[in-house]
mmCIF file of C-alpha atoms in Angstrom:
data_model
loop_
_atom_site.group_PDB
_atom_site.id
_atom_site.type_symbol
_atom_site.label_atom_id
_atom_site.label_comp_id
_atom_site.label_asym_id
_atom_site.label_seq_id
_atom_site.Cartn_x
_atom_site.Cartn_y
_atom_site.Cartn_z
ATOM 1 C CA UNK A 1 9.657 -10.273 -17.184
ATOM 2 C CA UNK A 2 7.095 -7.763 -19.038
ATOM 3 C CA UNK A 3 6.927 -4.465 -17.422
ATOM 4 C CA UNK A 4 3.441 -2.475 -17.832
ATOM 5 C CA UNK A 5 2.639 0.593 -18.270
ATOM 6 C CA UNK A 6 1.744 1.988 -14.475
ATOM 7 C CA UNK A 7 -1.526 3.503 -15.765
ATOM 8 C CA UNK A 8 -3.490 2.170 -19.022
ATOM 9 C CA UNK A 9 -7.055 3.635 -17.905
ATOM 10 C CA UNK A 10 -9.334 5.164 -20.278
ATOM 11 C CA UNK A 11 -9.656 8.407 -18.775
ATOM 12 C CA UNK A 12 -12.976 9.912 -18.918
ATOM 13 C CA UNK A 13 -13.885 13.885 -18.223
ATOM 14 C CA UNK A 14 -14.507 13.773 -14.409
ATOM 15 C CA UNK A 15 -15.303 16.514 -11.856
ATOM 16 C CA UNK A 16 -12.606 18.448 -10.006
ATOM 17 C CA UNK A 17 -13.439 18.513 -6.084
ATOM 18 C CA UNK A 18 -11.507 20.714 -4.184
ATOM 19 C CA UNK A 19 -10.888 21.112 -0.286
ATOM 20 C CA UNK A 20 -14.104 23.412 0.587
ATOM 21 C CA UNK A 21 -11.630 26.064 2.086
ATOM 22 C CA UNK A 22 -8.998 26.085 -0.875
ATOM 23 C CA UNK A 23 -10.847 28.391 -3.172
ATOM 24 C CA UNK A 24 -11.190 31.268 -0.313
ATOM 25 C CA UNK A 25 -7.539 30.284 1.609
ATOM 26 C CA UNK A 26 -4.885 29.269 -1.208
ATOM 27 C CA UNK A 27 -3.430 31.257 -3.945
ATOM 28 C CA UNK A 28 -2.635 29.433 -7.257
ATOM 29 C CA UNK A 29 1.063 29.002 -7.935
ATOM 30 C CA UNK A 30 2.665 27.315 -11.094
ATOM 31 C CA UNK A 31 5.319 25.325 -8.854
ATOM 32 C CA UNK A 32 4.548 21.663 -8.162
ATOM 33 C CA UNK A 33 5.751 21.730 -3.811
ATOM 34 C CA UNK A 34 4.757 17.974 -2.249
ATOM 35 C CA UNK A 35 6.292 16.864 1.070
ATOM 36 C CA UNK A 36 6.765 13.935 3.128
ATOM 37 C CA UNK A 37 5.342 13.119 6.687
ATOM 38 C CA UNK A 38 7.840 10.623 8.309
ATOM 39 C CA UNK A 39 10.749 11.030 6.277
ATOM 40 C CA UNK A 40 12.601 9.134 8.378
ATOM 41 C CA UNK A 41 10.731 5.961 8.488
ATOM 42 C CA UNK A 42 10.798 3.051 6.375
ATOM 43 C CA UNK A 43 7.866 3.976 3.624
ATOM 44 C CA UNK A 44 9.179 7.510 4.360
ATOM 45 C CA UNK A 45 12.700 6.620 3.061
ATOM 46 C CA UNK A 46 10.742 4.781 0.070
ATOM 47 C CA UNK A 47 9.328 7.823 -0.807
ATOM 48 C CA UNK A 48 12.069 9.496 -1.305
ATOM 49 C CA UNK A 49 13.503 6.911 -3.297
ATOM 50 C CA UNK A 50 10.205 6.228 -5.642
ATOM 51 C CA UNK A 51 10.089 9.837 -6.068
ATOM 52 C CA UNK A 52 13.954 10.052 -7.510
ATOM 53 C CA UNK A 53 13.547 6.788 -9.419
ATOM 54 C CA UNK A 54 10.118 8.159 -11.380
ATOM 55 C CA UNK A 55 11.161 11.457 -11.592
ATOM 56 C CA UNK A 56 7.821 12.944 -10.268
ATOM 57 C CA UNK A 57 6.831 15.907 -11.333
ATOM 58 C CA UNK A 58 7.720 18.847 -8.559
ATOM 59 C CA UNK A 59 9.557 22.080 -7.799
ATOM 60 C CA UNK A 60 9.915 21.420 -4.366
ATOM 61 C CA UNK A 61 10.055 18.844 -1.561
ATOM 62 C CA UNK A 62 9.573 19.416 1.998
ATOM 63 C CA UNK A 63 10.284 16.920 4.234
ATOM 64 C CA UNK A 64 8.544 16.585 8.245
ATOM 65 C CA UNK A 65 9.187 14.328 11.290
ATOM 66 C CA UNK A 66 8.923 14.060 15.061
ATOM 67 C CA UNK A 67 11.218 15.517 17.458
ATOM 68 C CA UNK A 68 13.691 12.320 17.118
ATOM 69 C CA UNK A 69 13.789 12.895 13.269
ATOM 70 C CA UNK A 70 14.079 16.684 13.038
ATOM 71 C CA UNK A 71 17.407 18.383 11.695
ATOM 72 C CA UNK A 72 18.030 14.884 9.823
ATOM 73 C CA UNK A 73 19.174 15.542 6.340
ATOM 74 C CA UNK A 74 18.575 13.222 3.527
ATOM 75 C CA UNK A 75 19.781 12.876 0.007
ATOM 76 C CA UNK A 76 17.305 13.915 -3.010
ATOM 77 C CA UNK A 77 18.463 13.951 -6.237
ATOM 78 C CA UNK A 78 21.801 15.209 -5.118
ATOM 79 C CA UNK A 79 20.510 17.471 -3.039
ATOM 80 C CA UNK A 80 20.769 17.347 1.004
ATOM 81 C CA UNK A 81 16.960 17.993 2.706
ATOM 82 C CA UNK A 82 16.852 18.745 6.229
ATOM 83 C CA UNK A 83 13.821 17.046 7.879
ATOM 84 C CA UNK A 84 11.649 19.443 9.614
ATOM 85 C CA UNK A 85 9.472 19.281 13.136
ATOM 86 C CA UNK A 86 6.164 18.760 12.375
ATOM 87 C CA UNK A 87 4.074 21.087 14.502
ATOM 88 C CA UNK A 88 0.648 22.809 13.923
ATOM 89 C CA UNK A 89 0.417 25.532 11.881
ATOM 90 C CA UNK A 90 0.742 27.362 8.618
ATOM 91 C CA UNK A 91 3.535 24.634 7.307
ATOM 92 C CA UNK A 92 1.563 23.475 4.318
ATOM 93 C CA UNK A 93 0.107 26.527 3.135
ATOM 94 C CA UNK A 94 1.815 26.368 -0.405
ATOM 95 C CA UNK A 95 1.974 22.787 -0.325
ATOM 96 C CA UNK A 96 0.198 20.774 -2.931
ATOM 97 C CA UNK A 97 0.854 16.818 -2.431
ATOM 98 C CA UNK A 98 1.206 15.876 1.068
ATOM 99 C CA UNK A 99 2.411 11.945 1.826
ATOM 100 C CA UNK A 100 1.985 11.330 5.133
ATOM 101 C CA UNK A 101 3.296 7.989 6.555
ATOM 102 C CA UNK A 102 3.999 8.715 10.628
ATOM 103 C CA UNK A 103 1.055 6.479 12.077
ATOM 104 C CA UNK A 104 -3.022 6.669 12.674
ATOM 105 C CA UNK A 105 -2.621 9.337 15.673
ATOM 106 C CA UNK A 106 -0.259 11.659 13.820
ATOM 107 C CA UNK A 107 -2.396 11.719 10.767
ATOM 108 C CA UNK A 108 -5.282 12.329 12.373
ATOM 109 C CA UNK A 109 -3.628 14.989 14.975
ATOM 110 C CA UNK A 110 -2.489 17.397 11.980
ATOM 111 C CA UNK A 111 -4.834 16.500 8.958
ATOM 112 C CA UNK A 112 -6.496 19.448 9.213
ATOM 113 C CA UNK A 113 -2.884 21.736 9.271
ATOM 114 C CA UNK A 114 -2.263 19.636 5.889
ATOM 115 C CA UNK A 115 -5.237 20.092 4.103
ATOM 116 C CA UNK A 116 -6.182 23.473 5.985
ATOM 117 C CA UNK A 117 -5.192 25.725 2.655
ATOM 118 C CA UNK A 118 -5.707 23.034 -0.189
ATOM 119 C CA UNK A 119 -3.246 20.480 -0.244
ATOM 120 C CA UNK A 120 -3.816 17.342 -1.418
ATOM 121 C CA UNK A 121 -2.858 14.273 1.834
ATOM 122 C CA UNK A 122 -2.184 11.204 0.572
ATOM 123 C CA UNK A 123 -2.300 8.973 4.217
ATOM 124 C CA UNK A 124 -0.622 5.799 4.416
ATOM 125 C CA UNK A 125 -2.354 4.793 7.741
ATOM 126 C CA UNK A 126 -5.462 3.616 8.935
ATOM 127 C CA UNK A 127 -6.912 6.957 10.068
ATOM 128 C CA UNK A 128 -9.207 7.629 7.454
ATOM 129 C CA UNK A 129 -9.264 4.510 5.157
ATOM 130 C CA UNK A 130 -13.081 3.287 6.083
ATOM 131 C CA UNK A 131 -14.644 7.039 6.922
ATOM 132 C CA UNK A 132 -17.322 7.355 4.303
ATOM 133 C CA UNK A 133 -15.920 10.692 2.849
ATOM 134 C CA UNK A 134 -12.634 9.428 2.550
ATOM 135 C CA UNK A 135 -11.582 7.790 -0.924
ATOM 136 C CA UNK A 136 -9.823 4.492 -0.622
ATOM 137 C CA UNK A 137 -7.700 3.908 -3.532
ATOM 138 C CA UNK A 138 -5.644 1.593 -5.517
ATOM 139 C CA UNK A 139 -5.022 3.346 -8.822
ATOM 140 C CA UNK A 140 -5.323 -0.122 -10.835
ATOM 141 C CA UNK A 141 -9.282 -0.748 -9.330
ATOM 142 C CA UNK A 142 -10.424 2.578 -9.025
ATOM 143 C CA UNK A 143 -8.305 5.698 -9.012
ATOM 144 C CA UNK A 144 -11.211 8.112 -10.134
ATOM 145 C CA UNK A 145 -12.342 7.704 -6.444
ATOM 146 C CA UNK A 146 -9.671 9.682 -5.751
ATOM 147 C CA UNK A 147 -11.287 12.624 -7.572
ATOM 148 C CA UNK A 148 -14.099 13.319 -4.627
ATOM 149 C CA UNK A 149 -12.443 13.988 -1.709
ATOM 150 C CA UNK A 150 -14.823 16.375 0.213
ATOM 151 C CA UNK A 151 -12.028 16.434 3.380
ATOM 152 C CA UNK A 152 -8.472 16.673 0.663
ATOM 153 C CA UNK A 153 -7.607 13.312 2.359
ATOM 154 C CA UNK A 154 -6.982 10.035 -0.096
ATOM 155 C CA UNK A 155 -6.327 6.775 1.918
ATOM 156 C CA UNK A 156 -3.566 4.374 0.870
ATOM 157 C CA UNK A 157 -5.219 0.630 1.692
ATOM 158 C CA UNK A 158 -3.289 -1.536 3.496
ATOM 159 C CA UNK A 159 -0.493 -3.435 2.027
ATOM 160 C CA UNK A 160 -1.796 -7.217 1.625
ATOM 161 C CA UNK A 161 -4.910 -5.275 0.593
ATOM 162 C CA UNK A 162 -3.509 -3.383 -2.040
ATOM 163 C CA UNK A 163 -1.672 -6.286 -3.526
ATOM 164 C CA UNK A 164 -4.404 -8.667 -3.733
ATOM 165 C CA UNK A 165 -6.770 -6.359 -5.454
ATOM 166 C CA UNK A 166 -4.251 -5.463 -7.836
ATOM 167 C CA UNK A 167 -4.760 -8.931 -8.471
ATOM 168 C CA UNK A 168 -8.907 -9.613 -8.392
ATOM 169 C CA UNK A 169 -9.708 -6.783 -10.208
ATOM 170 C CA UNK A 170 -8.359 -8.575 -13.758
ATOM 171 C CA UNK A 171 -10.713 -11.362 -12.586
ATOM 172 C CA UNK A 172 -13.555 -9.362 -11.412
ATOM 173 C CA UNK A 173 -13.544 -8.460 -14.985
ATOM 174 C CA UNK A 174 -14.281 -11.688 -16.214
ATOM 175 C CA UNK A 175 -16.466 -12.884 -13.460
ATOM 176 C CA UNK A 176 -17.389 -11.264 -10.498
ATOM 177 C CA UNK A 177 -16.137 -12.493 -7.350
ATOM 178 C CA UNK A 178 -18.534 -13.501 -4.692
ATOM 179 C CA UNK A 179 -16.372 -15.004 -1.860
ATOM 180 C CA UNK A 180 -12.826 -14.532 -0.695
ATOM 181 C CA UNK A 181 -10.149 -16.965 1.071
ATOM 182 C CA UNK A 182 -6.528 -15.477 2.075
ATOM 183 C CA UNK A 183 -3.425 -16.615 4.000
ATOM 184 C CA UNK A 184 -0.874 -14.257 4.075
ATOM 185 C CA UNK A 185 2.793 -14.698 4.581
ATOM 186 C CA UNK A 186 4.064 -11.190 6.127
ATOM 187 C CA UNK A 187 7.786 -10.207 6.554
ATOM 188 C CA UNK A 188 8.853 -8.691 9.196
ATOM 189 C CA UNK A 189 9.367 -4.991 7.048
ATOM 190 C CA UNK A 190 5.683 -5.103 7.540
ATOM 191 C CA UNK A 191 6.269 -3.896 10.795
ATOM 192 C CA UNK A 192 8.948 -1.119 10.318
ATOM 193 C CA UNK A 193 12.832 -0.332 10.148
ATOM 194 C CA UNK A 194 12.751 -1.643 14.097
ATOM 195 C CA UNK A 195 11.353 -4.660 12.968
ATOM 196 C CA UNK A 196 13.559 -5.772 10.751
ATOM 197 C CA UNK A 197 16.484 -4.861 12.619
ATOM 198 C CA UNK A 198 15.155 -6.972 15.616
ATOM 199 C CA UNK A 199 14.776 -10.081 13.340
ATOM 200 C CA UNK A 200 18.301 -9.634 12.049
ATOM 201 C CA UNK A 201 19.061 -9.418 15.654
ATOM 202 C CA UNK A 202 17.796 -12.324 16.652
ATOM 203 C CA UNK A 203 19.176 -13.975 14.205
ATOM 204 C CA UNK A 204 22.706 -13.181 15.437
ATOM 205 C CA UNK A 205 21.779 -13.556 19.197
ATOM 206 C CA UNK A 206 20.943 -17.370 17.683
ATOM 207 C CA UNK A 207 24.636 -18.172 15.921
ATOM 208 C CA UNK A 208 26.259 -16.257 18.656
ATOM 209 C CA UNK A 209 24.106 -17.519 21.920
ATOM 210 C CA UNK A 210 22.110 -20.193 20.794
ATOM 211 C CA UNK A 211 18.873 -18.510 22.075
ATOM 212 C CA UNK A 212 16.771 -15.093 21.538
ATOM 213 C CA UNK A 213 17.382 -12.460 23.885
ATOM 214 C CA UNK A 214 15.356 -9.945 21.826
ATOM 215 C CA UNK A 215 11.560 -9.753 21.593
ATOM 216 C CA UNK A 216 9.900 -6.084 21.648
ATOM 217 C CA UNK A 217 8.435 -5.453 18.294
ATOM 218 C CA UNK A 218 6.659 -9.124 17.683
ATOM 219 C CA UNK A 219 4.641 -10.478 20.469
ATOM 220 C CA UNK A 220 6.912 -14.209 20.064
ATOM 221 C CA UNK A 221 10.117 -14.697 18.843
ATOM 222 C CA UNK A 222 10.174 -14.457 15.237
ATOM 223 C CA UNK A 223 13.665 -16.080 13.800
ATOM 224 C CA UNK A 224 12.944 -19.729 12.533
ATOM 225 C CA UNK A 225 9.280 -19.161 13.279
ATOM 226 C CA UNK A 226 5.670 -18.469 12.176
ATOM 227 C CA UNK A 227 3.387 -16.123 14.245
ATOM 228 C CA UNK A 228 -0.224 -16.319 13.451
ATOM 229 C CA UNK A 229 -1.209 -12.706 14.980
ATOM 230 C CA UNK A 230 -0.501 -9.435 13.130
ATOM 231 C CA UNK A 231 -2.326 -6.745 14.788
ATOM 232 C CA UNK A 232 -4.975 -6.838 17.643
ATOM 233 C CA UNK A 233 -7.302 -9.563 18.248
ATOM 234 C CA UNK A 234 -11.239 -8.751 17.695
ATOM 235 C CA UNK A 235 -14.310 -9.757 19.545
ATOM 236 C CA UNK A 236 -14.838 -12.398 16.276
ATOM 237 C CA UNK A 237 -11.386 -14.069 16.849
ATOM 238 C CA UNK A 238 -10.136 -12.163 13.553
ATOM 239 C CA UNK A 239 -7.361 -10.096 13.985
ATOM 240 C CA UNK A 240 -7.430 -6.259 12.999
ATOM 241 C CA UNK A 241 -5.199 -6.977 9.973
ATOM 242 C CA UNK A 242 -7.681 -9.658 8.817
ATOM 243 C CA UNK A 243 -10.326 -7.345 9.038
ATOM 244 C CA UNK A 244 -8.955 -5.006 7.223
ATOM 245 C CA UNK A 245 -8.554 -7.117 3.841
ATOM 246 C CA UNK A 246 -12.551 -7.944 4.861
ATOM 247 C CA UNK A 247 -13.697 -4.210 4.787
ATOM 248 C CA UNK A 248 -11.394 -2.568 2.400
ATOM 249 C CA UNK A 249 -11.476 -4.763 -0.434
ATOM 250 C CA UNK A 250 -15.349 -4.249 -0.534
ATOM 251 C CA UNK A 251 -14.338 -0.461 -0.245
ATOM 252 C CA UNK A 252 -12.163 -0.571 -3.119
ATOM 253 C CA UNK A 253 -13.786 -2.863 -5.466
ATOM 254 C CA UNK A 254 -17.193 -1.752 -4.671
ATOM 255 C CA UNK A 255 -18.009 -5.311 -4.372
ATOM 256 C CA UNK A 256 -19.956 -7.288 -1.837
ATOM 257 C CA UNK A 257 -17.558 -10.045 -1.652
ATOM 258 C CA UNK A 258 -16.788 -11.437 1.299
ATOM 259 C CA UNK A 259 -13.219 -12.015 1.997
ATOM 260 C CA UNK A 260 -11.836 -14.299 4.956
ATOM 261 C CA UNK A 261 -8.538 -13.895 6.316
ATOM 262 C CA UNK A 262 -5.868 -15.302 8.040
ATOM 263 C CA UNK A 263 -2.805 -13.121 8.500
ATOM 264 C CA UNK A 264 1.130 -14.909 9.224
ATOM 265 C CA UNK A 265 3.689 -13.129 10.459
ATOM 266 C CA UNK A 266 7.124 -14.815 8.819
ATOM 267 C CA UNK A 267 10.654 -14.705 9.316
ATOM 268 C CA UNK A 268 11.367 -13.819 5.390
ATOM 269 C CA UNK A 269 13.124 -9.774 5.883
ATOM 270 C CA UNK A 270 11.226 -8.246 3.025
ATOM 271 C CA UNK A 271 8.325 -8.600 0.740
ATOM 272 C CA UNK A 272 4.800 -10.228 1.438
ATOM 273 C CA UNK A 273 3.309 -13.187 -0.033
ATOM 274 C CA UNK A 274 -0.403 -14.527 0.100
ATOM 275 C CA UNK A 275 -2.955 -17.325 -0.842
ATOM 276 C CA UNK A 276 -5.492 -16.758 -1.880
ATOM 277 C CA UNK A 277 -9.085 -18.581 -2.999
ATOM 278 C CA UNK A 278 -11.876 -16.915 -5.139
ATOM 279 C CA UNK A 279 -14.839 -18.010 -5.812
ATOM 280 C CA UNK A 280 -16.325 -16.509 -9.117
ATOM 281 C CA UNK A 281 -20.040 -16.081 -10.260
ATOM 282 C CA UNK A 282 -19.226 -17.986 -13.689
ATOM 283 C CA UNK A 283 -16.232 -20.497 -13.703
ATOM 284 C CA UNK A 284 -13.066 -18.858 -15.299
ATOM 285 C CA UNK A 285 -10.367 -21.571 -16.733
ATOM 286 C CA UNK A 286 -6.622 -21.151 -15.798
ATOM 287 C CA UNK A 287 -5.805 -19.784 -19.115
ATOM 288 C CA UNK A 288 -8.100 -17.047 -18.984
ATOM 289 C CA UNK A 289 -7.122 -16.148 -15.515
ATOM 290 C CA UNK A 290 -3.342 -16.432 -16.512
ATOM 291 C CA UNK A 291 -3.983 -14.166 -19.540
ATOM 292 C CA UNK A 292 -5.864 -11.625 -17.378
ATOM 293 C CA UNK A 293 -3.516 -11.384 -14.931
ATOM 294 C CA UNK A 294 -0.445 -11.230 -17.450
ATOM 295 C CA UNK A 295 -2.063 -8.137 -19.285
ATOM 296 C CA UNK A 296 -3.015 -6.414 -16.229
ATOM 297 C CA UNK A 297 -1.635 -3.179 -14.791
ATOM 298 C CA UNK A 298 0.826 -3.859 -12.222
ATOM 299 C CA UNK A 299 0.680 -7.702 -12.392
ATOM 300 C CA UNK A 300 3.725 -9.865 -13.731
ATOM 301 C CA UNK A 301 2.962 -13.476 -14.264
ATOM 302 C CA UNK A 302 5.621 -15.841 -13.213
ATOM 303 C CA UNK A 303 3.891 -19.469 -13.647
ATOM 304 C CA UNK A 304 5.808 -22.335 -15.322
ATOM 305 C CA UNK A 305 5.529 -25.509 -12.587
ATOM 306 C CA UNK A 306 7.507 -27.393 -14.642
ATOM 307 C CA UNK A 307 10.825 -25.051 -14.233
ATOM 308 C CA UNK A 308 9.871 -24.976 -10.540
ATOM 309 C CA UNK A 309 9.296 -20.642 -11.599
ATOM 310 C CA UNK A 310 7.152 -19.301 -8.836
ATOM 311 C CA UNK A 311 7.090 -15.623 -7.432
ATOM 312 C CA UNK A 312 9.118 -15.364 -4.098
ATOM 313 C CA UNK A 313 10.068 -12.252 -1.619
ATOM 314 C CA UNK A 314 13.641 -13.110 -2.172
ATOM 315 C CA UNK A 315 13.170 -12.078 -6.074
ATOM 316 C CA UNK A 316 10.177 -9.780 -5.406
ATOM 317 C CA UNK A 317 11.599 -7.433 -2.850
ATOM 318 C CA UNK A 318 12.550 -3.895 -4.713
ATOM 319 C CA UNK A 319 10.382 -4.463 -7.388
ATOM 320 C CA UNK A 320 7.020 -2.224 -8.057
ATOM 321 C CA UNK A 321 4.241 -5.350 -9.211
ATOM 322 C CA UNK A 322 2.721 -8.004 -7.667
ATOM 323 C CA UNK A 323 4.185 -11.314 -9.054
ATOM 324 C CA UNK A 324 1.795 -13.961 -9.133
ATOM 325 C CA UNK A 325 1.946 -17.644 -10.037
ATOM 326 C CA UNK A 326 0.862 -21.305 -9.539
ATOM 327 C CA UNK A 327 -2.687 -20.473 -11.037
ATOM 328 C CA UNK A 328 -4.747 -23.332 -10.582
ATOM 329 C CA UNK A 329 -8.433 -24.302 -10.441
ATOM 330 C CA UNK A 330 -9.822 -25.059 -7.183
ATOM 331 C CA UNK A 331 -10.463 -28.349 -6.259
ATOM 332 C CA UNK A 332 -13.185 -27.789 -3.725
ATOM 333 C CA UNK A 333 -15.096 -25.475 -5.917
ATOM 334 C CA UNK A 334 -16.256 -25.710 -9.789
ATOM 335 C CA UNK A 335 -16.282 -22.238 -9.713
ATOM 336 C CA UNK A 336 -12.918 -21.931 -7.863
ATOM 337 C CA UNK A 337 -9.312 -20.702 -8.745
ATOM 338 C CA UNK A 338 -6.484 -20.241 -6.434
ATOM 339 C CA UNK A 339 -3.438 -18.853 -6.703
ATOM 340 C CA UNK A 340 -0.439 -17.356 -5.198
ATOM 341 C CA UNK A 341 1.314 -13.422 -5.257
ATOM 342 C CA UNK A 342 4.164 -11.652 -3.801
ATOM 343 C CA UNK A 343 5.030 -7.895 -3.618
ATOM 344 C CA UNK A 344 7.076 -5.858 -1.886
ATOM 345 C CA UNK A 345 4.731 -4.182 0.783
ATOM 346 C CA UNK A 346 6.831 -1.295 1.233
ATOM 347 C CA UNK A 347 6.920 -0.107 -2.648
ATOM 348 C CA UNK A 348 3.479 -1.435 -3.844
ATOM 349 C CA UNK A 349 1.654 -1.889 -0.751
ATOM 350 C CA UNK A 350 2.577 1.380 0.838
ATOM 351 C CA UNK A 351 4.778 4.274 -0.698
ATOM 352 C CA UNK A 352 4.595 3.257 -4.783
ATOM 353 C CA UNK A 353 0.579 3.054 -4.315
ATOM 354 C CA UNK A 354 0.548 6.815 -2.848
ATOM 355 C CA UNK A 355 3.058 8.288 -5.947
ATOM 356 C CA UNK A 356 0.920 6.510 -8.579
ATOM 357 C CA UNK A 357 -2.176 7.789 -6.562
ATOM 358 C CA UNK A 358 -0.753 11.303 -7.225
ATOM 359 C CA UNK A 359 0.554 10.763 -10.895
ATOM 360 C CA UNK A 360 -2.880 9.979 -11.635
ATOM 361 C CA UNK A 361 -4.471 13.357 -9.756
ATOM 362 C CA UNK A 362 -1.451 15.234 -11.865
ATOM 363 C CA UNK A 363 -2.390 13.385 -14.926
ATOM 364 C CA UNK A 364 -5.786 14.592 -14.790
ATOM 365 C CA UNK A 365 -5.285 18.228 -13.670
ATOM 366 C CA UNK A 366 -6.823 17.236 -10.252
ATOM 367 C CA UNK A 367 -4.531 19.166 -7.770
ATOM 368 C CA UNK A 368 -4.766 22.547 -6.858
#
């Protein structure tokens, strides 16, 4: 399969906004320091290992967790990083690049201790994503967002968000796209470390008992089953998850399509899958979707029916794109396609997202 360069944008010459208290608060240094918020989760851990793998650009890395995490150490390019506590205060004062990954309350709680003297936070929850002076980016649709951020935060989307833009925007290109239809098929990493270790779990409690004992992270047992709830319910019977792919891909793509979602909790470990439906202003054939989507940044095509060669989380999970295949017009809709994608939510829909948000801020000389 073709690999693609992570970032072929035409740059253009774009305005540098700062934190408003960096220029009176933060002393310019030559070193590249980023750090990690929630080191010891599971996009925490992926940080560290999308960092090593890329070999991102930095002097020094600082790594913060809760209570339960402090005094941890962790391997970084051979060399052992204890985890700090994360407490208010001058921590990040020399700080530029700040992932934070340690849930909405945290983020919120000590956003202003991150970006208090300049530092750039690159948040991986849903604090901030819809706040109007917040950018929401995906580096493939529209990372010069990520050059006006009034409060130093940049949100990271949400993962079957992230990966199904990825995937639109080629196809916006052609045709813009008016209306939206999704089903996603969400592994149970979606959730966390815990979450995978409980399906695992019950998994074993099956071969060893013949029934599940353990049930705490999904709201049903989730070994040899399908759960149609991830996240909340809302007042309109849509689920917070589902709303989320509504609202942010308008965000994102500066679009006013409308997207509809229904969002699966699976028993696959790793990697998420989706279907999805577009409906497209002008009709767009297979091969020109196919040829789109082949070419574009952080899209591999894997489409050949007749060798049964689909993507699948199995042979997705570990990877950085979104693998797409079984590209097909829509039956229901001249001016349909559908077609079906698979990433792993962890590296692209979560921790790779964030580092190529940041190689792109490097890139253009956009951090303090």
């Amino acid at each position: 399969m073709k690999r693609k360069l992570a970032f072929p944008f035409a740059f253009r010459s774009v305005f540098v906004t700062l934190h408003p208290k960096s220029k009176e608060t933060h002393k310019k240094s030559n070193k590249m320091k980023v750090a990690i918020v929630g080191a010891s989760g599971a996009v925490g851990q992926e940080f560290l290992r999308i960092l090593a793998e890329r070999n991102f650009p930095m002097d020094e890395l600082l790594l913060f967790g809760s209570e339960r995490s402090a005094g941890r150490k962790y391997n970084f390019k051979g060399k052992d990083i204890e985890v700090k506590l994360l407490k208010h205060g001058d921590d990040f004062k020399d700080v530029d690049i700040v992932f934070t990954s340690a849930g909405a309350g945290t983020s919120k709680e000590f956003a202003e201790d991150i970006t208090r003297y300049g530092a750039v936070m690159i948040d991986n929850s849903s604090a901030f994503r819809m706040d109007d002076d917040v950018p929401l980016v995906v580096p493939e649709c529209n990372a010069e967002d990520a050059l006006k951020r009034p409060r130093g935060i940049i949100a990271n989307p949400n993962c079957t968000t992230i990966m199904m833009v990825v995937v639109l925007q080629p196809l916006e290109n052609i045709s813009h796209i008016k209306r939206i239809h999704v089903s996603s098929y969400q592994s149970a990493s979606g959730a966390g470390a815990a979450a995978m270790a409980e399906l695992e779990q019950q998994y074993k409690e099956i071969v060893e008992t013949g029934e599940v004992k353990t049930v705490k992270k999904f709201p049903h047992q989730l070994a040899y089953n399908v759960i149609p709830q991830i996240d909340v319910f809302q007042p309109n019977g849509y689920t917070k998850e589902e709303m989320k792919m509504y609202n942010e891909t308008r965000k994102i793509m500066h679009t006013d399509a409308r997207c509809s979602a229904m969002c699966v909790r699976v028993s696959s470990l790793r990697s998420h899958s989706e279907s999805v439906w577009i409906e497209t202003e002008k009709p767009i054939s297979v091969e020109e979707a196919q040829k789109a989507i082949a070419a574009a940044p952080g899209c591999t095509l894997v489409d050949d029916p007749s060798t049964l060669t689909y993507p699948m989380p199995k042979d997705t999970a570990g990877k950085d794109d979104v693998f797409v295949g079984r590209v097909r017009k829509d039956l229901a809709d001249d001016n349909g396609l559908t077609f079906w994608l698979s990433g792993d939510q962890i590296r692209k829909g979560a921790a790779l997202n964030a580092v190529q948000i940041a190689e792109y801020l490097i890139k253009v000389g956009n951090v303090k």
